Short mmCIF file of C-alpha atoms in Angstrom, two decimals:
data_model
loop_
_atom_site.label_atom_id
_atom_site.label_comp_id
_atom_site.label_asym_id
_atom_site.label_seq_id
_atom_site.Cartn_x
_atom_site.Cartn_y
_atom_site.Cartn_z
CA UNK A 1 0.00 0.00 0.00
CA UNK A 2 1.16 3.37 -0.41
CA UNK A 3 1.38 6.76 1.52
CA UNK A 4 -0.29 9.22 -0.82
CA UNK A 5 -0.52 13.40 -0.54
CA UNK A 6 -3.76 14.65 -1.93
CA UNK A 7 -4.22 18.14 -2.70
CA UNK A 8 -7.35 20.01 -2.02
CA UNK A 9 -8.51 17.23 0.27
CA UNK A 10 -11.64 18.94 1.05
CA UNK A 11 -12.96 19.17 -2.78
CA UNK A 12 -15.62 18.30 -4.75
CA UNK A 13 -13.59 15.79 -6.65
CA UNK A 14 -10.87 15.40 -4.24
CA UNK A 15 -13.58 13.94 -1.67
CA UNK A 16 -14.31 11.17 -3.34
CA UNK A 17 -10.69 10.19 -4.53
CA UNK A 18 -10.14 10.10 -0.37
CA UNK A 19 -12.70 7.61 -0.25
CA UNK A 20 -11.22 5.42 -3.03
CA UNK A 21 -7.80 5.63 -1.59
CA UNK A 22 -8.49 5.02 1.90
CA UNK A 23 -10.71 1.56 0.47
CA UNK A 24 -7.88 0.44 -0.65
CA UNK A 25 -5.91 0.65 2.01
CA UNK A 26 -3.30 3.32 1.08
CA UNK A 27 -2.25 6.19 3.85
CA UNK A 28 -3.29 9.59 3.04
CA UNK A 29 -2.48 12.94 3.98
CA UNK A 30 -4.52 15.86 2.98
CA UNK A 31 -3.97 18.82 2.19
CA UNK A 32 -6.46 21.66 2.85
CA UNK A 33 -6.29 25.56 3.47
CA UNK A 34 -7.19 25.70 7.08
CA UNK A 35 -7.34 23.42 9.83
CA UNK A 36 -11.51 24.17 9.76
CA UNK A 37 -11.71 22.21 6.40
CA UNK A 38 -10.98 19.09 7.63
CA UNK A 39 -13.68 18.96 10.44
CA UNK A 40 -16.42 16.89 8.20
CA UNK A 41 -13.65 14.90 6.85
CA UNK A 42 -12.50 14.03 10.23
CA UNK A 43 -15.96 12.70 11.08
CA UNK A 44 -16.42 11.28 7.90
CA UNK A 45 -13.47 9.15 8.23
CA UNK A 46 -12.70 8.73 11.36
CA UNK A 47 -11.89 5.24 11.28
CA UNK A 48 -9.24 5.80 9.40
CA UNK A 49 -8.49 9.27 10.94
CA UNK A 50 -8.10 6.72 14.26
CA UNK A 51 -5.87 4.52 12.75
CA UNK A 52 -3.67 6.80 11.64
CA UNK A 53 -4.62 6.03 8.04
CA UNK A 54 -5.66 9.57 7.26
CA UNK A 55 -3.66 12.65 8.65
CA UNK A 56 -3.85 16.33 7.49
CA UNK A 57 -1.89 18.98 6.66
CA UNK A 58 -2.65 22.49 6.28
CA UNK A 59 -1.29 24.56 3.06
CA UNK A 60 -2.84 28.16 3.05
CA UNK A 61 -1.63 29.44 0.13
CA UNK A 62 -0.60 26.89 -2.60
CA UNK A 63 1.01 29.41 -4.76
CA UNK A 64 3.41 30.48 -2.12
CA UNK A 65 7.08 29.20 -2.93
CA UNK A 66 7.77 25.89 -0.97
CA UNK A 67 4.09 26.17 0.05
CA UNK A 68 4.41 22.13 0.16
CA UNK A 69 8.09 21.40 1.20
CA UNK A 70 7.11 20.89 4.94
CA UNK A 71 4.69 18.64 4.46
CA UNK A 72 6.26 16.87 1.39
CA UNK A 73 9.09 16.35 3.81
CA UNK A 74 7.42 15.21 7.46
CA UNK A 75 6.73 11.47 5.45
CA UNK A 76 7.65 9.53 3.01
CA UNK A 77 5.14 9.90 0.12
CA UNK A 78 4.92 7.17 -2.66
CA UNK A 79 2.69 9.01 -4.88
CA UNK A 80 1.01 12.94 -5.12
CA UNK A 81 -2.54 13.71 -5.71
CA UNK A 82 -2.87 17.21 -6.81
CA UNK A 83 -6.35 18.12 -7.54
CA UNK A 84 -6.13 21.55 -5.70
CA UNK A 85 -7.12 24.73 -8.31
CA UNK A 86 -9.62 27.28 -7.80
CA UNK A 87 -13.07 26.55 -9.92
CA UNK A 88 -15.49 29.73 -9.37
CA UNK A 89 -16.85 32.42 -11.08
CA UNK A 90 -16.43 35.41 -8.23
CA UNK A 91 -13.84 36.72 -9.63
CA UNK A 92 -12.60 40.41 -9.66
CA UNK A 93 -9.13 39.86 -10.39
CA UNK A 94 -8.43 36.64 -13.54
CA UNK A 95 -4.39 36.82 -12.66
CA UNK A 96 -4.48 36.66 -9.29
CA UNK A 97 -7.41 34.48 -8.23
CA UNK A 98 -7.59 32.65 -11.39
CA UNK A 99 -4.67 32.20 -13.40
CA UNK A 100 -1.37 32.36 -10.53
CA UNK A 101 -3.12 29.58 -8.14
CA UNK A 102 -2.96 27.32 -11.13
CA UNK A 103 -0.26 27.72 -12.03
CA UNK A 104 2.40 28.16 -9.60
CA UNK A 105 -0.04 26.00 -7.41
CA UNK A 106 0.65 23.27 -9.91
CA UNK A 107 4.16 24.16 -10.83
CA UNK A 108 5.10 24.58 -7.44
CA UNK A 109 3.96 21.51 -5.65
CA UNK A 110 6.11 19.81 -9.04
CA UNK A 111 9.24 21.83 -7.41
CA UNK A 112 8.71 20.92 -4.40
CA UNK A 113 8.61 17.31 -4.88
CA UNK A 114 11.64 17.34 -7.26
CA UNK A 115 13.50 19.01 -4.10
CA UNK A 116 12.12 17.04 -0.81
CA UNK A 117 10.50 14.17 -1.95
CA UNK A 118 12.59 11.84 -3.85
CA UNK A 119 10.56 9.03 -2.49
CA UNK A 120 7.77 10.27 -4.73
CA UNK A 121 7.27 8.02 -7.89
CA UNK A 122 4.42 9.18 -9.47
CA UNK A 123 2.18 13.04 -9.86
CA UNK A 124 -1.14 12.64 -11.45
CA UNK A 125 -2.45 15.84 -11.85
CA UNK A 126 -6.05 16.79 -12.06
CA UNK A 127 -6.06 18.92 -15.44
CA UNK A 128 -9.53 19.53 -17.57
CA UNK A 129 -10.66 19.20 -20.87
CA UNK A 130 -10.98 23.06 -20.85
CA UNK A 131 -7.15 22.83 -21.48
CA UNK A 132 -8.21 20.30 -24.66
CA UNK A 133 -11.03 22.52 -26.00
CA UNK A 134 -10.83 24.78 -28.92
CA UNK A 135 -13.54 27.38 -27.47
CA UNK A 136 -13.33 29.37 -30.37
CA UNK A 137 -14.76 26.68 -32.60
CA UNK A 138 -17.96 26.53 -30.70
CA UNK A 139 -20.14 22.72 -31.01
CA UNK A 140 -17.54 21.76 -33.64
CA UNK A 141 -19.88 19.27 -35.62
CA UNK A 142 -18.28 16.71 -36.74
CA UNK A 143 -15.08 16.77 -34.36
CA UNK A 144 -13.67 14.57 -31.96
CA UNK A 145 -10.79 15.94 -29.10
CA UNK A 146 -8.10 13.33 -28.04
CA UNK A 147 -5.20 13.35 -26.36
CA UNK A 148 -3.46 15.08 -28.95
CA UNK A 149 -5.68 18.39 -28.61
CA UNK A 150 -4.68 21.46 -26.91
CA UNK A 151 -6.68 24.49 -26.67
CA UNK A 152 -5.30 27.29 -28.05
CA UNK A 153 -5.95 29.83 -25.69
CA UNK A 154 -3.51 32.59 -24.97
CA UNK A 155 -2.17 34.35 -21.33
CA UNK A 156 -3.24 37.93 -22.80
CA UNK A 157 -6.91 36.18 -24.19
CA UNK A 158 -7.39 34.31 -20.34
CA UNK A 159 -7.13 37.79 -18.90
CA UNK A 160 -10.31 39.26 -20.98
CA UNK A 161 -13.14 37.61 -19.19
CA UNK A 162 -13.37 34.89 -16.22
CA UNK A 163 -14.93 32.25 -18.53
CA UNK A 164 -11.75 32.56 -20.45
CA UNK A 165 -9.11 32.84 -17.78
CA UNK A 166 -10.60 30.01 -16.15
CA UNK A 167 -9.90 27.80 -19.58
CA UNK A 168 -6.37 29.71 -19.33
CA UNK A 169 -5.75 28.39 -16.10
CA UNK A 170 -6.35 24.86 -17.12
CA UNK A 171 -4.52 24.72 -20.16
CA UNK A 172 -1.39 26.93 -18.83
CA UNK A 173 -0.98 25.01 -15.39
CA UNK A 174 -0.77 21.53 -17.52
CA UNK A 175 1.53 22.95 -19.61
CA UNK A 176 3.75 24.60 -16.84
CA UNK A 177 3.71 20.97 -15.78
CA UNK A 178 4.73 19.20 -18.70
CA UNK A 179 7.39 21.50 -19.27
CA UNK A 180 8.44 21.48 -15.86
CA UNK A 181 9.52 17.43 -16.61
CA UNK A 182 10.98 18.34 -19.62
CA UNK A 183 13.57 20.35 -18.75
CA UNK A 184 14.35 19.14 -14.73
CA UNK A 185 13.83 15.65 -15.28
CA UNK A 186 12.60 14.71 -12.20
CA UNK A 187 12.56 11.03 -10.90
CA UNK A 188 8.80 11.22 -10.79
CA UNK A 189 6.40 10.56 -14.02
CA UNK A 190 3.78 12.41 -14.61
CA UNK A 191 0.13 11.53 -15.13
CA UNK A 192 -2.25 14.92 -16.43
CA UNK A 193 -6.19 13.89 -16.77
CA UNK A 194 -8.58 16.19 -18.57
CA UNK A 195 -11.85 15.69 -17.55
CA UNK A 196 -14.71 17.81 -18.44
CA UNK A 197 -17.89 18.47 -16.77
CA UNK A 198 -18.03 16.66 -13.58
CA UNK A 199 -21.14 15.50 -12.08
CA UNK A 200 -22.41 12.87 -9.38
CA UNK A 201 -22.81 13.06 -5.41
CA UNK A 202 -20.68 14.80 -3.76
CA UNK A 203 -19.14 13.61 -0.98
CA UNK A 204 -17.45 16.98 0.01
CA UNK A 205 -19.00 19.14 3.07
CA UNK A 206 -22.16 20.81 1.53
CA UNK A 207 -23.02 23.47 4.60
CA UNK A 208 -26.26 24.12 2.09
CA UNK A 209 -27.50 24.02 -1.56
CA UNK A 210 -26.56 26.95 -2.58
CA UNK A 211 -23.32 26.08 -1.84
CA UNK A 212 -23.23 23.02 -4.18
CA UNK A 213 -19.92 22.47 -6.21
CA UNK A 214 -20.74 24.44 -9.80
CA UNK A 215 -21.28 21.74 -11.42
CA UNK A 216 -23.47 19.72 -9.23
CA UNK A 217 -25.83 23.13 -8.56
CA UNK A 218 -26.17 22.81 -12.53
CA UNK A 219 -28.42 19.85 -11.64
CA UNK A 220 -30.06 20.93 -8.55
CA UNK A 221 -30.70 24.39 -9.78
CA UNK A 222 -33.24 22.42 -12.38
CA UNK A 223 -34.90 19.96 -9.70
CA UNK A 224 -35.18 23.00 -7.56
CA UNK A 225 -37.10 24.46 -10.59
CA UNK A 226 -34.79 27.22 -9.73
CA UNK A 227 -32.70 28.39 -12.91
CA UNK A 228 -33.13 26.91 -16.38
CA UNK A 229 -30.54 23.99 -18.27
CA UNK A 230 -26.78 25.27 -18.89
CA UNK A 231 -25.55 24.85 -22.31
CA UNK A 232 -21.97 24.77 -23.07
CA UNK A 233 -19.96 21.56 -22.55
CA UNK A 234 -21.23 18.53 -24.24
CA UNK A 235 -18.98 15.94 -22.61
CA UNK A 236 -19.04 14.85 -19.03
CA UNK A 237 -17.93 12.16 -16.67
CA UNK A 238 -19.22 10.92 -13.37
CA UNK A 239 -17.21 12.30 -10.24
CA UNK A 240 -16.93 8.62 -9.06
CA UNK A 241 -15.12 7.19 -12.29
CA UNK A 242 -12.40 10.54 -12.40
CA UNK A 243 -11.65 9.38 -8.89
CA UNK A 244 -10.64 5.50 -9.75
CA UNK A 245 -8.96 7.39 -12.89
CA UNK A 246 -6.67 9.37 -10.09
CA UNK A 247 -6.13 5.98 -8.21
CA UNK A 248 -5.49 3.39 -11.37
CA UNK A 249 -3.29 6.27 -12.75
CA UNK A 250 -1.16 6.55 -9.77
CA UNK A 251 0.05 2.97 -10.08
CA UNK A 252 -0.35 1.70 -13.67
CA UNK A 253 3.42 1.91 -15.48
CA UNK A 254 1.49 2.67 -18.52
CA UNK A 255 -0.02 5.94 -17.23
CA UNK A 256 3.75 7.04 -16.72
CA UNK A 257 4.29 10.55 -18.66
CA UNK A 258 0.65 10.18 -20.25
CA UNK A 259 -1.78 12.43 -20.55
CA UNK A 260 -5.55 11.49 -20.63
CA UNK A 261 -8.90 12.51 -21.67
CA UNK A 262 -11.42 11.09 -19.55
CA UNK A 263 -14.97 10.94 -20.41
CA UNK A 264 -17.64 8.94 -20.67
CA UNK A 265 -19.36 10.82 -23.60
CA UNK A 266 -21.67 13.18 -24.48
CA UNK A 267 -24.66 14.91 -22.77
CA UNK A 268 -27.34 17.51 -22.49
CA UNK A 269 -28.62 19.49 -19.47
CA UNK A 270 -31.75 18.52 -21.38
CA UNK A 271 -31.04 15.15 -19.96
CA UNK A 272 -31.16 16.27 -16.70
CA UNK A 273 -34.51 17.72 -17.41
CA UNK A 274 -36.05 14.40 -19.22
CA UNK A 275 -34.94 11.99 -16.27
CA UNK A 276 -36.29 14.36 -13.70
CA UNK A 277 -39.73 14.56 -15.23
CA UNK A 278 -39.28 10.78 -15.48
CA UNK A 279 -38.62 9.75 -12.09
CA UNK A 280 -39.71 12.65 -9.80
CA UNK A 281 -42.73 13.87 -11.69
CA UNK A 282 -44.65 15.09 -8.64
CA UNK A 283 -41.99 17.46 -7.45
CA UNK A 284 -41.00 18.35 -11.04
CA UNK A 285 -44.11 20.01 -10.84
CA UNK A 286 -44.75 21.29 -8.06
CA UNK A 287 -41.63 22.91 -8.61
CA UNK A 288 -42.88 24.15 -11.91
CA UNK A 289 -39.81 22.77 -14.31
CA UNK A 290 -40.47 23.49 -17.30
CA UNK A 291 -39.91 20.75 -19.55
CA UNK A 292 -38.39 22.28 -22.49
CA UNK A 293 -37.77 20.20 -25.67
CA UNK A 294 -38.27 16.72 -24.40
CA UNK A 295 -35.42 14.16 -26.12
CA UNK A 296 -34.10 17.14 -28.27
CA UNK A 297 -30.48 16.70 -26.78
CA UNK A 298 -28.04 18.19 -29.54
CA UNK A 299 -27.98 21.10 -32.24
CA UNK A 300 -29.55 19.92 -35.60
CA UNK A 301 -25.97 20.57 -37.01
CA UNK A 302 -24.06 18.11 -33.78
CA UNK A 303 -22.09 18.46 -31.67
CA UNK A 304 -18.29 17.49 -30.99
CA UNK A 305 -16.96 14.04 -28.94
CA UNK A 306 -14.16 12.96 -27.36
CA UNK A 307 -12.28 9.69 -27.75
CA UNK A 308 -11.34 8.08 -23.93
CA UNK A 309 -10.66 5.06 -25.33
CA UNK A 310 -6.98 5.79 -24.38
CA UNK A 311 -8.35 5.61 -20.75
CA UNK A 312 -10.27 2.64 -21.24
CA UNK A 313 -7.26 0.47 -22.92
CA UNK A 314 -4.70 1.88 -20.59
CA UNK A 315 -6.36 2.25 -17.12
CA UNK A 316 -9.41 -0.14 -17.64
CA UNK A 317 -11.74 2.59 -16.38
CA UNK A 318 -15.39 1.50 -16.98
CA UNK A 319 -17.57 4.99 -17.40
CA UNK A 320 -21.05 5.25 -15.42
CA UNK A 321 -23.80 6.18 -17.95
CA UNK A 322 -25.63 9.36 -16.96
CA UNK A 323 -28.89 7.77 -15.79
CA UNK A 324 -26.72 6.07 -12.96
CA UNK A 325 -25.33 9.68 -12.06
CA UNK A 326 -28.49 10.80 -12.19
CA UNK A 327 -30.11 8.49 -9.83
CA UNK A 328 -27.47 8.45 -6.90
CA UNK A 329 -27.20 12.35 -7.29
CA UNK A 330 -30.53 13.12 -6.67
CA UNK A 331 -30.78 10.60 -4.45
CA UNK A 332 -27.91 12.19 -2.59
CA UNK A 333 -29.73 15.62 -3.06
CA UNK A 334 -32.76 14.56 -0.81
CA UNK A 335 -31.04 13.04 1.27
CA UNK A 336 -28.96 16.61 2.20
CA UNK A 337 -32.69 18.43 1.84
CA UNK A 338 -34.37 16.20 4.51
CA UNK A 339 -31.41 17.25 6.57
CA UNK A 340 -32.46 21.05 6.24
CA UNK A 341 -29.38 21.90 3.63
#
């Protein structure tokens, strides 16, 4: 078993990676950005908090040079996590709250283990298919992104609007990262996934539903009949299959250096819509959601894909189709409503 570091403990997808790790049997320590963030992780796991299986460590400011040297150094780590990045649209300043905490958050904890950590064999890093994406091309009818797909986005263009310094971020901070083995030749490899929209229950601490990860509010927002579908990515993947991607990546040899897209396809919010009517008909409407265009999913003209089958071959990941998502998230949803979220 190994001893693992795991960035951003307290995260959306970072949550459930914890869970998959500590199943297995591997130590972790956690990183979060004050000593308050790991309270409901404590109690969530606090058998393996008790047996010392689970330990925390508190980075506040993961763009900070060294930020992780003192906890890289106080064990001996077999394998790094880093999944820590902001993901939120408050922003009043792209460079500083957007585009530095990526990267030098993802640069540095690279520097850091190439210094203090030679124990450290493998870095997967928790990229996004915003850094794949070609925004500028739109639905792209007709395409499909792999591996070999960067989007082109610029510094200078990130800096114009948060939408596109957040795809900035993304595609600069894997880039940072991949040139960072390039020319220091660490004794680590490197693992990068790029996953896009990220859905399922979350696991994380959710103090109410308004403070929902992003991405999971997308679907509550609708059974809430509170806001209408978000159009915009057309690829997704369930939280619970990106985490066994972060675990089967950290100790396949083939994942070594390799960067993957993982997906399990495509989708539309109108999806969301369709099942809810389905299966909670009552609520959808007394909640008044309006059904829209009922197994219209895509643009006459298409939409683009995305090939995982890289992922498939290479890390044996088997993706959850959406109506399985669906189910346990909404599931999860009442559940956190009944206790007054």
């Amino acid at each position: 078993m190994s001893t693992v570091l795991l960035t951003g403990a307290n995260g959306f997808i970072a949550a459930t990676i914890l869970r998959k790790l500590l199943e297995r049997g591997h130590t972790v320590v956690g990183t979060v950005r004050s000593e308050s963030k790991a309270t409901f992780l404590r109690e969530q796991f606090k058998v393996a908090v008790d047996s010392d299986k689970l330990k925390f460590a508190v980075v506040d400011d993961i763009t900070a040079p060294g930020a992780f040297d003192e906890v890289l150094r106080a064990y001996q780590f077999d394998a790094v996590l880093h999944t820590s990045s902001p993901f939120r649209y408050n922003i009043t300043d792209i460079d500083e709250e957007l585009l530095q905490p990526a990267i030098q958050g993802t640069t540095g904890i690279l520097d850091s283990v190439h210094r203090v950590a030679p124990s450290v064999k493998r870095v997967v890093v928790t990229s996004s298919f915003a850094s794949v994406v070609n925004r500028t091309k739109g639905t792209w009818p007709g395409k499909v992104y792999t591996e070999a797909d960067w989007n082109p986005t610029t510094r200078e263009e990130g800096l114009k609007d948060v939408a596109s310094g957040y795809y900035a971020s993304k595609t600069l901070a894997e880039q940072a990262a991949w040139d960072f083995v390039k020319e220091k030749k660490p004794s680590f490899t490197l693992t990068t996934l790029c996953p896009p929209m990220v859905y399922g229950p979350p696991e994380q601490e959710v103090p109410s539903m308004v403070k929902l990860n992003v991405s999971n509010l997308d679907i509550y927002d609708i059974f809430n009949g509170a806001s209408d579908p978000h159009y915009g990515v057309w690829v997704w993947i369930d939280v619970r299959d990106l985490a066994e991607a972060h675990v089967l990546a950290m100790d396949a040899a083939v994942a070594a250096n390799q960067r993957y897209i993982v997906s399990q396809g495509n989708f539309s919010p109108q999806m969301f819509v369709d099942y809810i009517w389905k299966h909670y008909p009552e609520r959808a409407a007394a909640k008044g959601i309006n059904k829209y265009t009922p197994g219209k999913y895509y643009p006459d003209e298409g939409v683009y894909g995305v090939d995982a089958s890289k992922s498939v071959k290479e890390l044996g990941i088997q993706y959850t189709p959406i109506e399985d998502m669906l189910r346990d998230t909404l599931k999860r949803f009442e559940e956190l409503e009944a206790e007054g979220k």
